[in-house]
Coordinates of C-alpha atoms and ligand atoms in Angstrom, one line a residue:
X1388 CA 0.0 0.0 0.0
X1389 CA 1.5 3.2 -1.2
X1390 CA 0.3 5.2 1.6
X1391 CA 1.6 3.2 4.1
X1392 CA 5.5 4.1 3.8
X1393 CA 6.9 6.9 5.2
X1394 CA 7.8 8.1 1.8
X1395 CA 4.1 8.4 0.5
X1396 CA 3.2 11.0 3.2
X1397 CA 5.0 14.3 1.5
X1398 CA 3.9 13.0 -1.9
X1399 CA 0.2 12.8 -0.6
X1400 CA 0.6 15.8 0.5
X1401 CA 1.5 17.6 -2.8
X1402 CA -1.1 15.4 -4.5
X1403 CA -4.0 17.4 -2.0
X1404 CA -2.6 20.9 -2.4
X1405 CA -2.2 20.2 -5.7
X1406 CA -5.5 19.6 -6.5
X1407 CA -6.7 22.2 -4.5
X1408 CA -5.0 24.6 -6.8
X1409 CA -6.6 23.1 -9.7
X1410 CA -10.1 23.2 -9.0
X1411 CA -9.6 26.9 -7.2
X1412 CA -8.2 27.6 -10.7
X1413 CA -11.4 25.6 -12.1
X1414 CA -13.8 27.5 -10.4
X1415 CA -12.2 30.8 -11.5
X1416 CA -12.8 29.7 -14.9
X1417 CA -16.4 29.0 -14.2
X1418 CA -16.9 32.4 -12.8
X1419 CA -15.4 33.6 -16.0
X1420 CA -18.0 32.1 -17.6
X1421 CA -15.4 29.6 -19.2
X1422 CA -18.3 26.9 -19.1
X1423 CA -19.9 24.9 -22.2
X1424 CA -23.5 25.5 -21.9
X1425 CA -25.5 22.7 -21.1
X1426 CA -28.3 21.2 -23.3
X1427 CA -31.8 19.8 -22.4
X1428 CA -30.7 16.6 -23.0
X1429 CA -27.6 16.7 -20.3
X1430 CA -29.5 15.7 -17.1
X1431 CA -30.1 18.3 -14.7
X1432 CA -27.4 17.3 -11.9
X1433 CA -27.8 17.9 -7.9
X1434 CA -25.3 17.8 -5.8
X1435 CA -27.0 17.2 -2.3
X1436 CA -24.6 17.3 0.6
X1437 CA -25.3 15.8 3.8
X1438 CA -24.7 14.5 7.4
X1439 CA -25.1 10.7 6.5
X1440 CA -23.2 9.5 9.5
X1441 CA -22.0 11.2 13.0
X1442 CA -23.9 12.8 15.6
X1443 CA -26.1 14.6 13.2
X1444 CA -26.9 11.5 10.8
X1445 CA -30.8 11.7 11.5
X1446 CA -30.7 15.0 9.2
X1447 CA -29.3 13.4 6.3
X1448 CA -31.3 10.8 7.0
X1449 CA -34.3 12.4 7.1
X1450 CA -33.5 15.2 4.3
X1451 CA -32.2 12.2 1.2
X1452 CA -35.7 10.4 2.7
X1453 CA -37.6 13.2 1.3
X1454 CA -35.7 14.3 -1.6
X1455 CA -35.9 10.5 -2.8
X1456 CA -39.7 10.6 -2.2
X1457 CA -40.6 14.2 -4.1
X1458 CA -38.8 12.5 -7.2
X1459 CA -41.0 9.5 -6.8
X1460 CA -43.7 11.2 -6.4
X1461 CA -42.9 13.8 -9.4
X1462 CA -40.9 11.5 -11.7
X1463 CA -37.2 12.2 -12.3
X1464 CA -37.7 14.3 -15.3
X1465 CA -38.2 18.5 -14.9
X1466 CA -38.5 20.7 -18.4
X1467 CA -37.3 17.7 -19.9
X1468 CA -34.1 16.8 -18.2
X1469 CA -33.1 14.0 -16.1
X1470 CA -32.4 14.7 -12.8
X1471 CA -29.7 13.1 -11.3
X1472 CA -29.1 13.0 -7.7
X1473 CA -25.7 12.8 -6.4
X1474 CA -25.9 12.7 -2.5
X1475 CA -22.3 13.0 -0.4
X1476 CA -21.9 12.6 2.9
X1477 CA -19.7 15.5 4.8
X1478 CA -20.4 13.4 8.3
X1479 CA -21.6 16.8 9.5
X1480 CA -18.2 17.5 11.2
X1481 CA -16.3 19.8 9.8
X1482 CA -16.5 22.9 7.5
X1483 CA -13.7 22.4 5.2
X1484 CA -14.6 19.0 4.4
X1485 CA -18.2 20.0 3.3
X1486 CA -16.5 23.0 1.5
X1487 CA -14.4 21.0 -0.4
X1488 CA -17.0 18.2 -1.8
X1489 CA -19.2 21.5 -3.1
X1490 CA -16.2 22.1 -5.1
X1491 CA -15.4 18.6 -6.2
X1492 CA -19.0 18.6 -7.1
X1493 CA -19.1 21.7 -9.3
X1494 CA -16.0 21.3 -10.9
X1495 CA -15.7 17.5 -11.1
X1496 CA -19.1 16.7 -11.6
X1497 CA -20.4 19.9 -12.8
X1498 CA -23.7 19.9 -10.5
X1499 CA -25.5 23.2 -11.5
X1500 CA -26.9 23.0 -8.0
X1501 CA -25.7 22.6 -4.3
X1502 CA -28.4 21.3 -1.9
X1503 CA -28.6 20.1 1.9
X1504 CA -26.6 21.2 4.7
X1505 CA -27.5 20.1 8.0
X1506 CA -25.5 22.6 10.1
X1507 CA -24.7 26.1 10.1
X1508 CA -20.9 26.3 10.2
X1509 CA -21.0 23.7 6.9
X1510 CA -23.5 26.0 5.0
X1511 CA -21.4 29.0 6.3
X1512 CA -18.2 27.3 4.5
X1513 CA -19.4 26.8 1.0
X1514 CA -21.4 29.8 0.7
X1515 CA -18.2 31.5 -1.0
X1516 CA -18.4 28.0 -3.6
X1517 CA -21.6 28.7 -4.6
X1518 CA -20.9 32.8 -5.1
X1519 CA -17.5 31.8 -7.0
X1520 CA -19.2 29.4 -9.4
X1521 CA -22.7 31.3 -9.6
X1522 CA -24.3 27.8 -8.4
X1523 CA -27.9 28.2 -6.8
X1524 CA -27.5 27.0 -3.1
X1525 CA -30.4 25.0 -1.3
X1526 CA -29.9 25.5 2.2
X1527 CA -32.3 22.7 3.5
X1528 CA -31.6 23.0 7.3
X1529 CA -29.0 24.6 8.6
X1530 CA -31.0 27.9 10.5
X1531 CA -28.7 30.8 11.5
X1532 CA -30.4 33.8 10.7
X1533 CA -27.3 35.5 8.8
X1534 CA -26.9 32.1 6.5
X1535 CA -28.5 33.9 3.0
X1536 CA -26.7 37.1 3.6
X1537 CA -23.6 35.0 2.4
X1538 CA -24.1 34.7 -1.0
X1539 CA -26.9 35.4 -3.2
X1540 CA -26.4 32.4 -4.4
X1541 CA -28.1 31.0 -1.7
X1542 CA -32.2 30.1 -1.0
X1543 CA -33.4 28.2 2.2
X1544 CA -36.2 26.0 2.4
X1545 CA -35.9 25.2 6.1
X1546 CA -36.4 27.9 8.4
X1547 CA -34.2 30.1 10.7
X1548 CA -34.1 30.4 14.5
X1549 CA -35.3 33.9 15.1
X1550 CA -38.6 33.2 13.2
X1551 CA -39.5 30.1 15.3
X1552 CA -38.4 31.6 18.5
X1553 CA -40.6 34.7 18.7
X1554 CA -43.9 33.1 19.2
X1555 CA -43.2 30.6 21.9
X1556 CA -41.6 33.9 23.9
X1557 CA -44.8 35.5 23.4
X1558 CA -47.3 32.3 24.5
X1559 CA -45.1 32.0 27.8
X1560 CA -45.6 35.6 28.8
X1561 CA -49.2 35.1 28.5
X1562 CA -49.6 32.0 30.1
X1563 CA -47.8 32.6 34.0
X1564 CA -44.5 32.5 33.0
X1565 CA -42.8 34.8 34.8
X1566 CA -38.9 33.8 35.5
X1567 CA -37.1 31.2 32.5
X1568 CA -33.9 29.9 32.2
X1569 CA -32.6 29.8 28.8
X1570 CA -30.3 26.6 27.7
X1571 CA -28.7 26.9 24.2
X1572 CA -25.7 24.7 22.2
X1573 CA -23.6 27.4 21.8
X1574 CA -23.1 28.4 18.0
X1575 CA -25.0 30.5 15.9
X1576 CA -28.7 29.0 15.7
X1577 CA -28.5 28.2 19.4
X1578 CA -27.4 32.4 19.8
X1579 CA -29.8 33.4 17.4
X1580 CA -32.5 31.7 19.8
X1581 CA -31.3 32.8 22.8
X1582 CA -30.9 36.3 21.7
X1583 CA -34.6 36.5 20.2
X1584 CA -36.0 34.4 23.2
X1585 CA -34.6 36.9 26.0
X1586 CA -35.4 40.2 23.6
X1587 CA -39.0 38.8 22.9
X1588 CA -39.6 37.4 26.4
X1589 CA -38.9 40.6 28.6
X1590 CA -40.3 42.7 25.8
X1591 CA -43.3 40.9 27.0
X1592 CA -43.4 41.6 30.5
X1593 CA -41.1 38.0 31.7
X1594 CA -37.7 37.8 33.2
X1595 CA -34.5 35.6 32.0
X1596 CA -32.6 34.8 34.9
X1597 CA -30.3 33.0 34.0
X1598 CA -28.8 31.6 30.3
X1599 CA -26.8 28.8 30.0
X1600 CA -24.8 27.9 26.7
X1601 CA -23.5 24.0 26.2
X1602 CA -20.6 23.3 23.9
X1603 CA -21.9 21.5 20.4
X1604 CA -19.3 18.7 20.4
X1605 CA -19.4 16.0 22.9
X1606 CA -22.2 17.8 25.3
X1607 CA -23.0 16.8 28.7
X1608 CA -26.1 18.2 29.6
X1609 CA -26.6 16.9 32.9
X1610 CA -24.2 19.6 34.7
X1611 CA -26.4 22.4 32.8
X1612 CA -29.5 20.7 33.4
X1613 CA -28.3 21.4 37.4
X1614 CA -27.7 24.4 37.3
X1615 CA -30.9 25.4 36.1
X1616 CA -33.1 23.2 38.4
X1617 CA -31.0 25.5 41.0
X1618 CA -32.4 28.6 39.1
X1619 CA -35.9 27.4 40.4
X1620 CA -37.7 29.3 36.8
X1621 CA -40.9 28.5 36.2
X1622 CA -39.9 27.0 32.8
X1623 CA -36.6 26.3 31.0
X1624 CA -36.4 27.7 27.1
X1625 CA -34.3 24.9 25.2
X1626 CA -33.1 25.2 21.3
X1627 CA -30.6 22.1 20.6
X1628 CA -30.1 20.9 17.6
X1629 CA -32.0 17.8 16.3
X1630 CA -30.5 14.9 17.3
X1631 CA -30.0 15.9 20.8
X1632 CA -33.5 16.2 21.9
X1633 CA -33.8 12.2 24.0
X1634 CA -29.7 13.1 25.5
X1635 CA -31.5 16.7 26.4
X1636 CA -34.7 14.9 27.9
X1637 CA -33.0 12.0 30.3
X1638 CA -31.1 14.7 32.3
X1639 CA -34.8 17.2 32.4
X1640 CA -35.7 13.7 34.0
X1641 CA -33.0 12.4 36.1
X1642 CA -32.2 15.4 37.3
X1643 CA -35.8 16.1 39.3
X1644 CA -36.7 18.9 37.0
X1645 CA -40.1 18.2 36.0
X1646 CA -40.6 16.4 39.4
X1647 CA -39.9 19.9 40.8
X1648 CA -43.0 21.6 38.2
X1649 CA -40.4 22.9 35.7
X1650 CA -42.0 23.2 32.4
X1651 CA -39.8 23.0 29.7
X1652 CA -40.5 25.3 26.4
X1653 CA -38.2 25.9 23.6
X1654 CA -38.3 25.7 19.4
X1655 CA -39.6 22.5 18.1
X1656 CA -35.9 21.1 17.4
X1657 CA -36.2 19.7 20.9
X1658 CA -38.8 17.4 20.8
X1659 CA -37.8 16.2 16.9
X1660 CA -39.9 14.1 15.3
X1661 CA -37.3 11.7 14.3
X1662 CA -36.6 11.1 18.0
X1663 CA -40.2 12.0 19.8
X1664 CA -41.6 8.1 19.9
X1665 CA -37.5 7.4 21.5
X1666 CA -38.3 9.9 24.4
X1667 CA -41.0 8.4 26.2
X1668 CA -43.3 10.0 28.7
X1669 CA -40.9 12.6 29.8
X1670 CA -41.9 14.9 26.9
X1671 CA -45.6 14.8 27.7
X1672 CA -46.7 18.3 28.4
X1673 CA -43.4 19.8 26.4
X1674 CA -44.4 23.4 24.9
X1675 CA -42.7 24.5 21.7
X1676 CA -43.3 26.9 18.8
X1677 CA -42.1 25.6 15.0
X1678 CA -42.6 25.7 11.7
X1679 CA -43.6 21.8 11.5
X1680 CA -44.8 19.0 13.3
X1681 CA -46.0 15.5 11.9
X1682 CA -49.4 15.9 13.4
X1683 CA -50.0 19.3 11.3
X1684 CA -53.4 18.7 10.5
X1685 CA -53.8 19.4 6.9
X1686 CA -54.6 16.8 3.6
X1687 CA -51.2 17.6 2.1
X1688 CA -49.9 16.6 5.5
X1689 CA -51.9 13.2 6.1
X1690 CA -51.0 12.7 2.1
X1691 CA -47.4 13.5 3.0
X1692 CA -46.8 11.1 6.4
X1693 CA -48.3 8.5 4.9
X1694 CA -46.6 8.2 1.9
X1695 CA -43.1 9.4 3.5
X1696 CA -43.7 6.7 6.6
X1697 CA -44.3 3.9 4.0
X1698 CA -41.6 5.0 2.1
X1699 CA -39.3 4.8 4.8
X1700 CA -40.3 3.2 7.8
X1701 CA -39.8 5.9 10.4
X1702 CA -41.7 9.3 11.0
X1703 CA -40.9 12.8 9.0
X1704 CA -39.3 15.2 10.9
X1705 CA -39.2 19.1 10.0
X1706 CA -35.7 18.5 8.4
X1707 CA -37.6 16.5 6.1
X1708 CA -40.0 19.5 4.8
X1709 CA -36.7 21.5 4.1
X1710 CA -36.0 18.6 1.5
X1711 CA -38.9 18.0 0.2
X1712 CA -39.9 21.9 0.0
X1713 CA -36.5 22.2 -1.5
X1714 CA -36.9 19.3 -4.2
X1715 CA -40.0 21.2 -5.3
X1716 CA -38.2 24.8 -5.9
X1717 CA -35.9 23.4 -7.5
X1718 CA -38.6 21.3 -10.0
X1719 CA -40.6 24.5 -10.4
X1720 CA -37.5 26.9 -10.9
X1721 CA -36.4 24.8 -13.5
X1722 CA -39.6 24.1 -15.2
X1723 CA -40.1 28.4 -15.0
X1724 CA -36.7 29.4 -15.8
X1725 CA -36.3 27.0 -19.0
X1726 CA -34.0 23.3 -19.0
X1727 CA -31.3 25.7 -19.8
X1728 CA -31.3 28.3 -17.8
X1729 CA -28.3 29.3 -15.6
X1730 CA -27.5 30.1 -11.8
X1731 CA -28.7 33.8 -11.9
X1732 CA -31.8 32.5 -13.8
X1733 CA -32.7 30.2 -11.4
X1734 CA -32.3 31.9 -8.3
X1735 CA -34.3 35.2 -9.6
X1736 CA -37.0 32.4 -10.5
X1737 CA -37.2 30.9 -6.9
X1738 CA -37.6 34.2 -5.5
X1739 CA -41.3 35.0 -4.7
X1740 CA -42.2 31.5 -5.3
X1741 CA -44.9 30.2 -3.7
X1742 CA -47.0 27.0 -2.4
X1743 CA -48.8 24.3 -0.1
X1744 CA -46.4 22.3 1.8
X1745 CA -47.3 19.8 3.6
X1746 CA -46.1 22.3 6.3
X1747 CA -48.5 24.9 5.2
X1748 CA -48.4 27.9 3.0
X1749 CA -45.3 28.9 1.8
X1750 CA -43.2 31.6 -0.1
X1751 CA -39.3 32.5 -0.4
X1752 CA -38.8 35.7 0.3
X1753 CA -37.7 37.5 -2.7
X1754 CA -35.6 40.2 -0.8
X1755 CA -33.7 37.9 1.8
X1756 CA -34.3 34.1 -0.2
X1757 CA -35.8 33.0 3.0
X1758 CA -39.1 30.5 3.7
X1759 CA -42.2 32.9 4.9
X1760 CA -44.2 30.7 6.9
X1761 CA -47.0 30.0 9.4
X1762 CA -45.3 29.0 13.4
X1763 CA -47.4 27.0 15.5
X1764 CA -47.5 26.9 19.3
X1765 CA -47.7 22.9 20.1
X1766 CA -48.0 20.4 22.8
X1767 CA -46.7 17.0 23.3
X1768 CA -49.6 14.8 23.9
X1769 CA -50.3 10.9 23.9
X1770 CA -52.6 9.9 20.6
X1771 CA -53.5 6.1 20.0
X1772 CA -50.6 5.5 22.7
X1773 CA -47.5 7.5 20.6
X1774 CA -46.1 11.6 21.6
X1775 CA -47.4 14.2 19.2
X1776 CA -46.8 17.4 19.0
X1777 CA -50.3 19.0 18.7
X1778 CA -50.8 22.4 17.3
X1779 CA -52.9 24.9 19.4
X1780 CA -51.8 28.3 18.0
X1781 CA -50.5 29.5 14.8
X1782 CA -48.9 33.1 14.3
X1783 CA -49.3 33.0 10.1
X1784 CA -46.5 34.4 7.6
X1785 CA -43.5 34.6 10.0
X1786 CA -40.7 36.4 8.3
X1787 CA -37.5 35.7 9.3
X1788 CA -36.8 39.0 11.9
X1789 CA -33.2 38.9 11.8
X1790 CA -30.9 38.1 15.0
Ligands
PHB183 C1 -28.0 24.5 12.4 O1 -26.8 24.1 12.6 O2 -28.2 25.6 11.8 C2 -29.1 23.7 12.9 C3 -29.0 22.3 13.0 C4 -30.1 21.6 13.5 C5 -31.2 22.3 14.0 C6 -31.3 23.6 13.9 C7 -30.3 24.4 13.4 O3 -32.3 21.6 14.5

């Protein structure tokens, strides 16, 4: 095996920054415009990058689920090209990795659009790809506010922290919450939440006495979880990111905070679909507002659960709807913009686009390329024996406010 003497190692080396040069020089010449223009026979390639494996694999998992079942559903044709899926995994861990298979993809491949992104810093990292080589972006979960100022390149389909924060701020003032401690991963969605949560809270007439921040690798939320039973609040605000909800949930029970009245509020993130039936009974009575929940009470929704949990097996999650939300732009930019229309085209047709998800209405925001939607106050309760979260309130066309 080459790479196993001592002798491969530098030669590896010049091998990787090697080809780094030549696909930064590729990409320069795609920005140039050096690019043959494609024909409506080429298929219509995606590149959809993902966390398939690692702590965050339920995203991917969740986000290929959907994307696989929109093209199912609406053949794998648009305008007259194929589409072609081509789904990486980036494990979710680190920024330069998923920066560098966006490049791979555009200049080896020659994708004419990025899709996926599970976290923020990984969306953050190949914004400048997708500016560089004028490719539309999909930003399908990853939910910092400040994500689409990057490029304008980029269009989400997910949702952003600040827009699902405000509302369950508001329903706490209003319903006896007077003192909360906040408990965020700290990086930017869990900032953005904290920041809009103790702005829209005290606005409101409540009081933030304490905030706690928990680091996103390798968390340990028992210590945290502590602290704030301490606090004595009346509830605890909780943004995590999916994935994290059950490791979030044993230490709210261990550690004697519900036992001691606690209620526990936050964005929907917490009490994930993908992981809700995994909790148990310890999220009964869990407040949250959010953008979507698998109990959303809609046809499009029923038609949507059904066919995803056949498909797959498992529940849909709101990761999911970022997908499958996204696999439709895409479908309908293409199919308004022309088979051959290029980056700028399609981005300029996403913008103001507009339809029924199984989510609810929905429109991207032609000045900021972000989802306008409906937030919904919800409830954990037990249906036919399994958690839900059940809708009670809905605040309709949340824009995204900024953090
Ligand atoms: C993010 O990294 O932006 C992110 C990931 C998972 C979530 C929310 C936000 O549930």
């Amino acid at each position: 095996m080459p790479t196993s003497t001592g002798l491969s190692r530098p030669l590896r080396g010049h091998t990787v920054s090697l080809r780094r040069r030549i696909l930064k020089a590729a990409l320069g010449a795609l920005a140039a415009g050096v690019v043959l223009p494609s024909f409506a026979a080429d298929p219509l390639k995606i590149g959809l990058i993902l966390p398939l494996t690692g702590p965050f694999a339920s995203t991917g998992k969740q986000i290929e689920a959907a994307c696989r079942l929109y093209m199912k559903q609406n053949g794998d044709t648009v305008a007259g090209r194929k589409v072609e899926l081509i789904v990486k995994d980036d494990t979710g861990l680190a920024p330069e990795t998923t920066k560098r298979i966006a490049q791979e993809l555009v200049v080896n491949e020659k994708v004419q659009i990025l899709a996926g992104f599970g976290l923020t810093p990984l969306a953050l990292a190949t914004a400048p790809i997708a500016t560089e080589s004028k490719t539309p972006m999909i930003v399908m979960a990853a939910a910092t506010s400040i994500i689409t100022t990057k490029s304008p390149y980029i269009v989400r389909t997910g949702f952003t922290l600040p827009q699902v924060t405000g509302p369950i701020a508001e329903w706490a003032a209003k319903n006896k919450i007077k003192n909360v401690v906040t408990l965020v991963t700290d990086y930017g969605p869990g900032l953005d939440a904290e920041k809009t949560f103790v702005k829209r809270f005290t606005d409101a007439g409540g009081k933030v006495v304490e905030s706690l921040r928990v680091p996103l690798r390798n968390p340990d939320y028992g210590p945290f979880l502590q602290r704030a039973k301490d606090a004595r609040p009346d509830a605890l605000f909780v943004f995590v990111p999916s994935g994290e909800g059950t490791a979030v949930m044993k230490e709210f029970n261990d550690r004697g905070l519900k036992a001691a009245g606690i209620q526990m509020i936050g964005t929907g993130d917490v009490v994930d679909d993908d992981l809700l039936e995994s909790m148990g009974p310890v999220a009964v009575g869990v407040v949250t507002s959010f953008h979507y929940s698998a109990a959303h009470d809609s046809p499009e929704n029923k038609a949507y659960v059904d066919a995803f949990m056949k498909a797959n097996g498992f529940r849909p999650n709101f990761h999911s709807l970022g997908g499958y939300d996204g696999m439709h732009l895409i479908y309908e930019a293409v199919k308004k913009a022309g088979a051959n229309a290029d980056g700028d085209k399609l981005v300029e047709a996403m913008k103001g686009m507009k339809w029924v998800s199984p989510r609810g209405p929905m429109m991207i925001d032609p000045a900021t390329r972000d989802p306008i939607q409906n937030v919904y106050v919800r409830k954990v309760e037990m249906v036919n024996g399994k958690p839900w979260s059940i809708e009670f309130e809905k605040f309709e066309n949340v824009k995204d406010p900024g953090a």
